[in-house]
Amino acid sequence: MSAAKHPASIHLWSGAFASQQLAFAHLLDMTDALGVTLDFDQVEIIPAQTFATRAAPYFAVLPHVTPGPMTVLYACPVDTPCPFEDTEHLTYLGCYQGQVTRAGADWS
């Protein structure tokens, strides 16, 4: 089975969390409270010091954003609307076009 690159919408948020686990907990709380669904397999919580390295596979050119202490990256099929914008602990940085690498069947 080979891997293929697929176009994606990449939603980014910035926030300050003591750990990646607390960032995921906040996402779980927010999605539950708002009644929205995220594919948590497509979420990355990225510390500021590793943002360029960890986000690079998703973009041909990194977007001009100022990552906070933690950046939440959500990769989803092209034109997927933002599931939520600002929260108590997250600031929405926008949606950027990028790519994901997936093994096997088409991604949608």
XYZ file of C-alpha atoms in Angstrom:
108
model
C 0.000 0.000 0.000
C 1.430 3.351 -0.961
C 0.868 6.776 0.499
C -0.665 9.628 -1.464
C -0.886 13.359 -0.891
C -4.383 14.843 -0.836
C -5.418 18.521 -0.844
C -6.687 19.661 2.558
C -8.070 22.613 4.452
C -5.878 23.246 7.481
C -7.536 25.114 10.360
C -5.187 26.653 12.945
C -5.791 27.931 16.476
C -3.372 29.334 19.028
C -3.599 28.879 22.776
C -1.725 28.507 26.033
C -1.998 25.107 27.682
C 0.205 23.445 30.291
C 0.277 20.246 28.217
C -0.922 18.696 24.997
C -3.352 16.581 27.024
C -5.031 19.711 28.390
C -5.346 21.117 24.863
C -7.051 17.905 23.723
C -9.305 18.020 26.799
C -10.362 21.555 25.874
C -11.118 20.432 22.303
C -13.223 17.553 23.621
C -15.124 19.926 25.908
C -15.697 22.485 23.135
C -16.838 20.005 20.504
C -19.202 18.384 22.999
C -20.618 21.739 24.134
C -21.081 22.964 20.554
C -22.334 19.659 19.187
C -19.648 19.511 16.482
C -17.532 16.575 15.437
C -13.784 16.560 14.827
C -11.720 13.702 13.461
C -9.207 13.708 16.306
C -6.872 11.550 14.197
C -6.376 14.694 12.109
C -5.617 17.025 15.042
C -2.115 17.951 16.083
C -1.191 19.972 19.148
C 2.107 21.639 18.346
C 4.361 23.449 20.855
C 5.657 26.799 19.510
C 9.288 25.681 19.429
C 8.450 22.841 16.986
C 5.759 24.573 14.903
C 7.835 25.007 11.719
C 9.038 21.402 11.733
C 5.726 19.770 12.667
C 3.565 21.920 10.354
C 5.915 21.723 7.327
C 4.509 18.439 5.918
C 1.089 20.077 5.619
C 2.173 23.141 3.607
C 4.234 23.926 0.504
C 4.980 27.251 2.224
C 4.203 27.793 5.920
C 1.425 30.332 6.492
C 2.408 33.649 7.995
C 0.934 33.144 11.455
C 2.344 33.781 14.881
C 1.968 30.524 16.766
C 1.154 30.792 20.444
C 2.606 28.565 23.126
C 0.555 25.760 21.532
C -0.941 25.611 18.049
C -3.871 23.356 17.272
C -3.746 22.091 13.681
C -6.826 20.397 12.234
C -6.453 18.875 8.755
C -9.705 18.119 6.955
C -11.011 17.686 3.403
C -10.923 20.798 1.221
C -13.660 23.351 1.893
C -14.589 21.867 5.277
C -15.905 24.843 7.258
C -14.331 25.846 10.527
C -15.956 23.762 13.283
C -15.621 26.673 15.742
C -13.661 29.898 15.975
C -12.395 31.549 19.160
C -12.979 29.825 22.478
C -12.136 30.694 26.045
C -8.628 29.276 25.513
C -8.096 29.306 21.739
C -7.763 32.045 19.132
C -8.646 31.061 15.575
C -5.774 31.872 13.194
C -7.573 30.952 9.997
C -7.926 28.288 7.353
C -5.090 27.578 4.931
C -4.851 25.277 1.953
C -2.392 22.461 2.365
C -2.068 18.720 2.019
C -2.167 15.512 4.001
C -0.388 12.260 3.297
C -2.657 9.257 3.634
C -2.131 5.592 2.946
C -4.657 3.652 0.935
C -8.008 4.828 -0.309
C -9.073 8.341 -1.196
C -9.545 10.781 1.632
C -12.736 12.751 1.887
